[in-house]
Structure formats: structure tokens, C-alpha cells
Amino acid sequence: MIKLPRKSLQTLSEPMYYVLLALTKELYGIEIMNEVRRISSGRVNIGPGTLYTMLDKFASNGLITRTNHSISTKSYIITDSGKEMLKEEYNRLSTLIENGREIMEGMR
Amino acid sequence: MKKKNKNEKIMRFSFYYTELPAFAEYLQKQEENGYRLKKIEENILTFEKCEPRKIRYCAEIFRSATHEDFIELCKNEGWEFVDVYHGELFVFRTQDEDAIDIMTDQQEKNKACAKRILKQPGIWLCLFYIFKDLLRIFVNVDFNDIFELSIINYIYSVIIALFFFSVFIRIVDYFIWKIKVSRSDSKENSEFFSLKNTLIKRKIYNVFSCLTTIISYGFLIYLCPKFFLKGPILLSALFLIFAYFTNNNFGEIKEKKWRNILSKSTKTIFCIYLFALAFFTIFNNGAERLMKSYSDSLNATYNSQNIPITLSDLGVEAETFENEIRVKGTSLVHFYTVISDAEGLYNEDDDSYMSYNILITDSSYIQQKYIKQILKDYDEYEKEFMKVTSPETQWDYYYKIKHDDETYYNGFAVKDNILVNIDWGVNCEVDFFEVAYDKIFGE
């Protein structure tokens, strides 16, 4: 089983989810942060320190892989394990929305 | 505060890792007052003069960061790298008020901080307990070295007490921080670490740590001057140096900055040597007492008390003997050994010997340790068989042990704080214990 940084929850946090989404294409540091901002319409901002820590953990857990090891342009891309994790999380979130839809619409 | 030159300011400063935002705030205030942080080395901050300006500082812990990658990433977000401390505490600054915080995940931030806080006491305590057990492999459990064993235990107790106290402060600080973190509003990130203006407090802690270190070294030197450079003590000292060195040079070891490590270790060892030398000189009057020996007189003295047991009393006329007295604190041991040609107590065909040790101590711990050492090879049944507590003897109790090959006897007698231990050869008719009792306690 893949160990996630949030062991107790076994779910992805919002920044983690967006970073994995962003890394469905090959990107490097600053591009990842910009892509996360774009996907979330500016709602989610990840600091360089948080991103760095996250990338390190994702890589050591096999969710992403480094594709370029030069100092200035170290890029990453999601792995198959990472895609699987992303899909699980997406399905989980979709289930949450679906489960709540009827009730939330009834409340209007 | 010292001024290295007119354009620099050097501050001695120490902080806990729970205080990083307060530390960043402090740096911001310094720059607003016209002093920009230039570098951090151990407990020294070097500031250089600059135009006062409003600026944001950020101090964060990154344990696994490769410097170049991480700095590059932060630079792209508008942060200027200042310095790194111990290879894991990074300090940045930016003039861009809109620059995103370096760490936006508060949980990860707290986790990194917590790990760092607990690392130091955890390593030291583990190393102490592991090393304490390993050291026993090297300690020679010698009948005559009972003092040395006690001293080792004492030293470890003092050292462990010292570090327990110093790490206790850190652990208390950690839990206070944890409680505040758990209670704070998660949006108010800057309020998670609430200590402000902690300079005075840290200085008091530092002074206290120095004093307790000095005192513990003083005890170390005072109590075992004869053994100052001997195996276990030297090992203990080397261990302390090692623990201090690795803890304070962890970052440099990671970065393989060998020149820095060499420079710091030299300073560390030199400081410890100076403290040891100072207290060795001041408190080492015990060494003179240990060097005394009585070659002419067979009497041992302790304070004003004479213990006039002589070999003549025991029916032994000897030409050669060894005589040594060891005094430690309130305990005294007088070792006396006849090594050859003693008339009156031996088998003519065998080499003869006779020895007695007199232990006078107010410490029941030392007395019991001594007894255990003598009786260590016997089981409980045998010990009971040997023990003599008949009302005919005036001692509290005594043991007479006859060895299997019947070449020699060993025994000891105890009354109050005095223990007399005697070894002798066969064919001896004198009741040594009664002679000893009369001489020690008789009028």
C-alpha cells in the first residue's frame, strides 16, 4: 500500500490533489505552481517549500518521477501509481458530491 | 552585542525551533532598524549595515532539501536566500509583499518543526543509554576497583541528570507549543508560534547550561583524579565530545563541509579541555591523599581514627608486603598484602600469602557492592552455609569461605560501617576476625 503523507486519512489534501493533477503533464518547479493556480483559478496557492516537500514525498512513494535532473530544470511527471491514486481520489470526491447532491438540492 | 567593524553587528542569539516566526519577526525588525542579516553561525548572527527597509523574512526547516534546487525554487517565487543553519534551517527574505509564503501547508510545517525539536534530546538520551551498557564491556570488574564502579555510576547519574534537565526544558517548550498550535485558529498562521522577545530567556538558559556543564565536569575531575585519563573516564569524555560534536555539526556532516567540521570540533574539544583543566587544578586535592602509602608503619589512619591491625597481631612476620590506601570522599580502603615468605600461616610447600582489606565507608551502597563482589561466585545456599552470626562473635556477621582446593581461605566480617576482608593460607590457627575486632573496637 502506498504511504501518503496524511497516513491517518489516506486521502490527498487539496494542494496534493492539484499537484498530481498538474503533473499529468511534464512540468518543473515554477511551472507546477503556475499550473496549480491556473487549474484552481487562483484559489490554491502552493508555497515553494510546501511544493518541494510534496514533490520529495511523492517521488519517494513512487507517485511521480523525475524526468530531468539538471539543477535548473528538474521536471516531474506522474507515474502509473500516481495516476491510480489520482483516479481513486477523483472517484472519492465525485462520490462525496453525488451523495450530497440530492440532499443539497432538497435544501434549496 | 559586539561590533566587529563599523558596518557589522554581531549578536549572540539562540532560539528554539518553536520560535521560527518570532525569529523571522526579529530579523525583520533588525532590517527596519538598518541591519540586514548576513550569516548565521552556531549562536551568532552577523548583521551588516544597510538602508532601513520594510522586508519580509522567512525561516523554515527543510531536512531533506538539496540546497541548490530548493533555493532556486524559492528564488523563482521572489525569495532571496540569506543563509542555511545546520543544513536544515533556511532563511529567506523578500521585498515583495505579495510573494507567497514558502510553506503554505501548516501541518507539514508543524511536523517538520516537531521532528527537529525532538531529534536532539532523543539522540542524546538514546546514545547515553546505549553507551552506558556498552561501556560495561570495557570496565574491569575488579575487587579493588569498587570505587571506580561507583564513580562511573555517579558520573552517569550526574550527566544524565544534567541532560534530562536541559532536555526537559526543551520538551516542556515543545508541549506548550503543541498545545498552542492545536488551539490556534488555523488561518492565523503567524500566531502559531507565540514566543516573542525571547532573547533574555534564551541567555538565561545558556548560562545555566554552561554552569551545569562546568559543575558536572568539576565533579568528574574531583571524584576521580587518579583515574582521570583511565579507560572508562576517557571513554565518557570522548562520548560527550562525540555527542556534542555530531549534534552541532549535523548540518555540516550532511553537506560534507569537512573544513567547517574540523574547525568547530577543534573549538569544542578545546573548550572542554579548558573547563576540565580549570577544575582539575582547583578541586584535585584528592590526588595527594591517594598517593600516600605507609611503608614503615603498618597502621592505617582515617581522619583521626587509628586502625592498628598489624601482621604481628595476626601472627605473621613478613619481610615483603604491599600496602596501599585509597580514599574517596567519606570512604577508605586499606589494602595490605603479604606476597612472600611470611612465617606463621602457610603451607611450607606452597607460596604463601596473606592479605587483608579494611573498608570504612558511610555508604551502605559501597559496602553492599563490596560484599556482592566477594560472594558473586556462590549461590544463596552456599552463602547461608558460610555465614556466621553466632552470638559468640562480636561482629554483626561474618563469612568464612573455604575454597575447594583447600589452599586458602577467604572471609570478611562486618560491623557498622567497617568491613574487614581477609585472605589467608592454610595451617593458620589464629582467629583473624577476633584479633581484628579487638584491635579495631577494643580499648
Coordinates of C-alpha atoms in Angstrom, one line a residue, chain B residues 100-308:
Chain B
I100 CA 3.6 33.6 -1.5
D101 CA 4.8 32.1 1.8
I102 CA 7.4 29.5 1.4
M103 CA 5.4 27.0 3.5
T104 CA 1.7 27.1 2.9
D105 CA 0.9 23.7 4.4
Q106 CA 0.7 24.3 8.1
Q107 CA 0.5 20.6 9.0
E108 CA 3.8 19.8 7.2
K109 CA 5.4 22.8 8.8
N110 CA 4.4 21.7 12.3
K111 CA 5.6 18.2 11.5
A112 CA 9.0 19.3 10.4
C113 CA 9.3 21.6 13.4
A114 CA 8.3 18.8 15.8
K115 CA 10.7 16.3 14.3
R116 CA 13.5 18.8 14.7
I117 CA 12.7 19.7 18.2
L118 CA 12.6 16.1 19.4
K119 CA 15.6 15.0 17.4
Q120 CA 18.2 16.5 19.7
P121 CA 17.2 15.2 23.1
G122 CA 16.1 11.9 21.6
I123 CA 19.5 11.2 20.1
W124 CA 21.4 12.2 23.2
L125 CA 19.3 10.1 25.5
C126 CA 19.4 7.0 23.3
L127 CA 23.2 7.3 22.9
F128 CA 23.6 7.7 26.7
Y129 CA 21.7 4.5 27.5
I130 CA 23.3 2.5 24.7
F131 CA 26.8 3.7 25.6
K132 CA 26.3 3.1 29.3
D133 CA 25.7 -0.6 28.6
L134 CA 28.5 -0.9 26.1
L135 CA 30.9 0.7 28.5
R136 CA 30.4 -2.2 31.0
I137 CA 32.2 -4.4 28.5
F138 CA 35.3 -2.4 28.9
V139 CA 35.1 -1.8 32.7
N140 CA 37.1 -4.3 34.6
V141 CA 35.1 -5.5 37.5
D142 CA 38.0 -5.7 39.8
F143 CA 37.6 -6.4 43.5
N144 CA 39.9 -3.4 44.2
D145 CA 38.2 -1.1 41.8
I146 CA 34.9 -0.8 43.7
F147 CA 35.3 2.9 43.9
E148 CA 35.7 3.2 40.2
L149 CA 32.5 1.3 39.5
S150 CA 30.6 3.6 41.9
I151 CA 32.1 6.7 40.3
I152 CA 31.1 5.6 36.9
N153 CA 27.5 5.2 38.1
Y154 CA 27.7 8.6 39.8
I155 CA 29.1 10.3 36.7
Y156 CA 26.4 8.9 34.5
S157 CA 23.8 9.9 37.0
V158 CA 25.1 13.4 37.1
I159 CA 25.4 13.6 33.3
I160 CA 22.0 12.1 32.7
A161 CA 20.5 14.4 35.3
L162 CA 22.2 17.3 33.6
F163 CA 20.9 16.4 30.2
F164 CA 17.5 15.4 31.5
F165 CA 17.1 18.9 32.9
S166 CA 18.3 20.6 29.8
V167 CA 16.2 18.5 27.5
F168 CA 13.3 18.8 30.0
I169 CA 13.2 22.5 29.2
R170 CA 13.0 21.7 25.5
I171 CA 10.3 19.1 25.9
V172 CA 8.2 21.4 28.1
D173 CA 8.6 24.1 25.5
Y174 CA 7.6 21.6 22.8
F175 CA 4.4 20.6 24.6
I176 CA 3.5 24.2 25.3
W177 CA 3.9 24.9 21.6
K178 CA 1.9 21.8 20.6
I179 CA -1.0 23.0 22.8
K180 CA -0.9 26.4 21.3
V181 CA -0.8 25.0 17.8
S182 CA -3.8 22.8 18.5
R183 CA -5.8 25.7 19.9
S184 CA -4.9 28.4 17.4
D185 CA -7.1 29.3 14.6
S186 CA -5.7 27.6 11.5
K187 CA -6.0 30.8 9.5
E188 CA -3.8 32.7 11.8
N189 CA -0.6 31.0 10.9
S190 CA 1.7 33.7 12.2
E191 CA 0.2 33.3 15.7
F192 CA 1.1 29.6 16.0
F193 CA 4.4 30.3 17.5
S194 CA 3.8 32.8 20.2
L195 CA 7.1 33.4 21.9
K196 CA 8.2 37.0 21.5
N197 CA 11.3 38.7 22.6
T198 CA 12.9 35.5 24.0
L199 CA 16.4 36.8 23.9
I200 CA 16.7 37.2 27.7
K201 CA 15.2 33.8 28.4
R202 CA 17.5 32.0 26.0
K203 CA 20.5 33.7 27.5
I204 CA 19.5 32.5 31.0
Y205 CA 19.1 29.0 29.6
N206 CA 22.5 29.2 28.0
V207 CA 24.2 30.5 31.1
F208 CA 22.5 27.8 33.2
S209 CA 23.5 25.1 30.7
C210 CA 27.1 26.3 30.8
L211 CA 27.2 26.3 34.6
T212 CA 25.7 22.9 35.0
T213 CA 28.2 21.6 32.4
I214 CA 31.1 23.1 34.3
I215 CA 29.8 21.7 37.6
S216 CA 29.4 18.2 36.2
Y217 CA 32.9 18.3 34.8
G218 CA 34.1 19.6 38.1
F219 CA 32.6 16.6 39.9
L220 CA 34.1 14.3 37.3
I221 CA 37.6 15.6 37.9
Y222 CA 37.2 15.9 41.7
L223 CA 36.0 12.5 42.3
C224 CA 38.4 10.5 40.2
P225 CA 41.6 12.4 39.8
K226 CA 43.7 9.2 39.8
F227 CA 41.6 7.8 37.0
F228 CA 41.3 11.0 35.1
L229 CA 42.8 9.5 32.0
K230 CA 41.8 6.0 32.6
G231 CA 39.7 3.9 30.2
P232 CA 36.1 4.4 31.3
I233 CA 36.5 8.1 32.2
L234 CA 38.3 8.8 29.0
L235 CA 35.6 7.0 27.1
S236 CA 32.9 9.0 28.9
A237 CA 34.7 12.2 28.0
L238 CA 35.1 11.1 24.4
F239 CA 31.5 10.2 24.2
L240 CA 30.4 13.6 25.4
I241 CA 32.6 15.3 22.8
F242 CA 31.2 13.0 20.2
A243 CA 27.6 13.7 21.1
Y244 CA 28.1 17.4 21.2
F245 CA 30.1 17.4 18.1
T246 CA 27.7 15.4 16.0
N247 CA 24.7 17.2 17.2
N248 CA 26.1 20.6 16.4
N249 CA 27.7 19.6 13.2
F250 CA 24.9 17.5 11.8
G251 CA 24.3 20.0 9.0
E252 CA 27.9 20.2 8.1
I253 CA 28.2 16.4 8.0
K254 CA 25.3 16.3 5.7
E255 CA 26.9 18.9 3.4
K256 CA 30.3 17.3 3.8
K257 CA 31.8 20.6 4.8
W258 CA 34.8 19.0 6.3
R259 CA 36.8 22.1 6.9
N260 CA 33.9 23.6 9.0
I261 CA 33.6 20.4 10.9
L262 CA 37.3 20.4 11.7
S263 CA 37.2 24.0 12.8
K264 CA 34.2 23.5 15.1
S265 CA 35.4 20.3 16.6
T266 CA 38.7 21.9 17.5
K267 CA 36.9 24.7 19.3
T268 CA 34.6 22.2 21.1
I269 CA 37.4 20.0 22.3
F270 CA 39.5 23.0 23.3
C271 CA 36.6 24.5 25.3
I272 CA 36.0 21.2 27.1
Y273 CA 39.7 20.8 27.8
L274 CA 39.9 24.3 29.3
F275 CA 37.0 23.7 31.7
A276 CA 38.4 20.3 32.7
L277 CA 41.8 21.8 33.3
A278 CA 40.4 24.6 35.4
F279 CA 38.5 22.3 37.7
F280 CA 41.2 19.8 37.8
T281 CA 43.5 22.4 39.2
I282 CA 41.0 23.8 41.7
F283 CA 39.5 20.6 43.0
N284 CA 42.1 18.0 42.6
N285 CA 43.4 17.9 46.2
G286 CA 42.2 14.3 46.5
A287 CA 45.1 13.1 44.3
E288 CA 47.7 13.8 47.0
R289 CA 45.8 11.7 49.5
L290 CA 45.7 8.8 47.1
M291 CA 49.4 8.9 46.6
K292 CA 50.2 8.3 50.3
S293 CA 51.4 5.0 51.3
Y294 CA 52.8 3.7 54.5
S295 CA 55.9 1.7 54.0
D296 CA 57.2 1.9 57.6
S297 CA 54.1 1.9 59.7
L298 CA 51.5 -0.8 59.5
N299 CA 48.9 1.5 60.8
A300 CA 46.2 3.0 58.7
T301 CA 44.6 6.3 59.6
Y302 CA 41.3 7.7 58.6
N303 CA 40.8 11.2 59.9
S304 CA 41.8 10.8 63.5
Q305 CA 40.9 7.1 63.8
N306 CA 43.6 4.6 64.0
I307 CA 43.1 1.1 62.8
P308 CA 46.0 -0.6 64.4

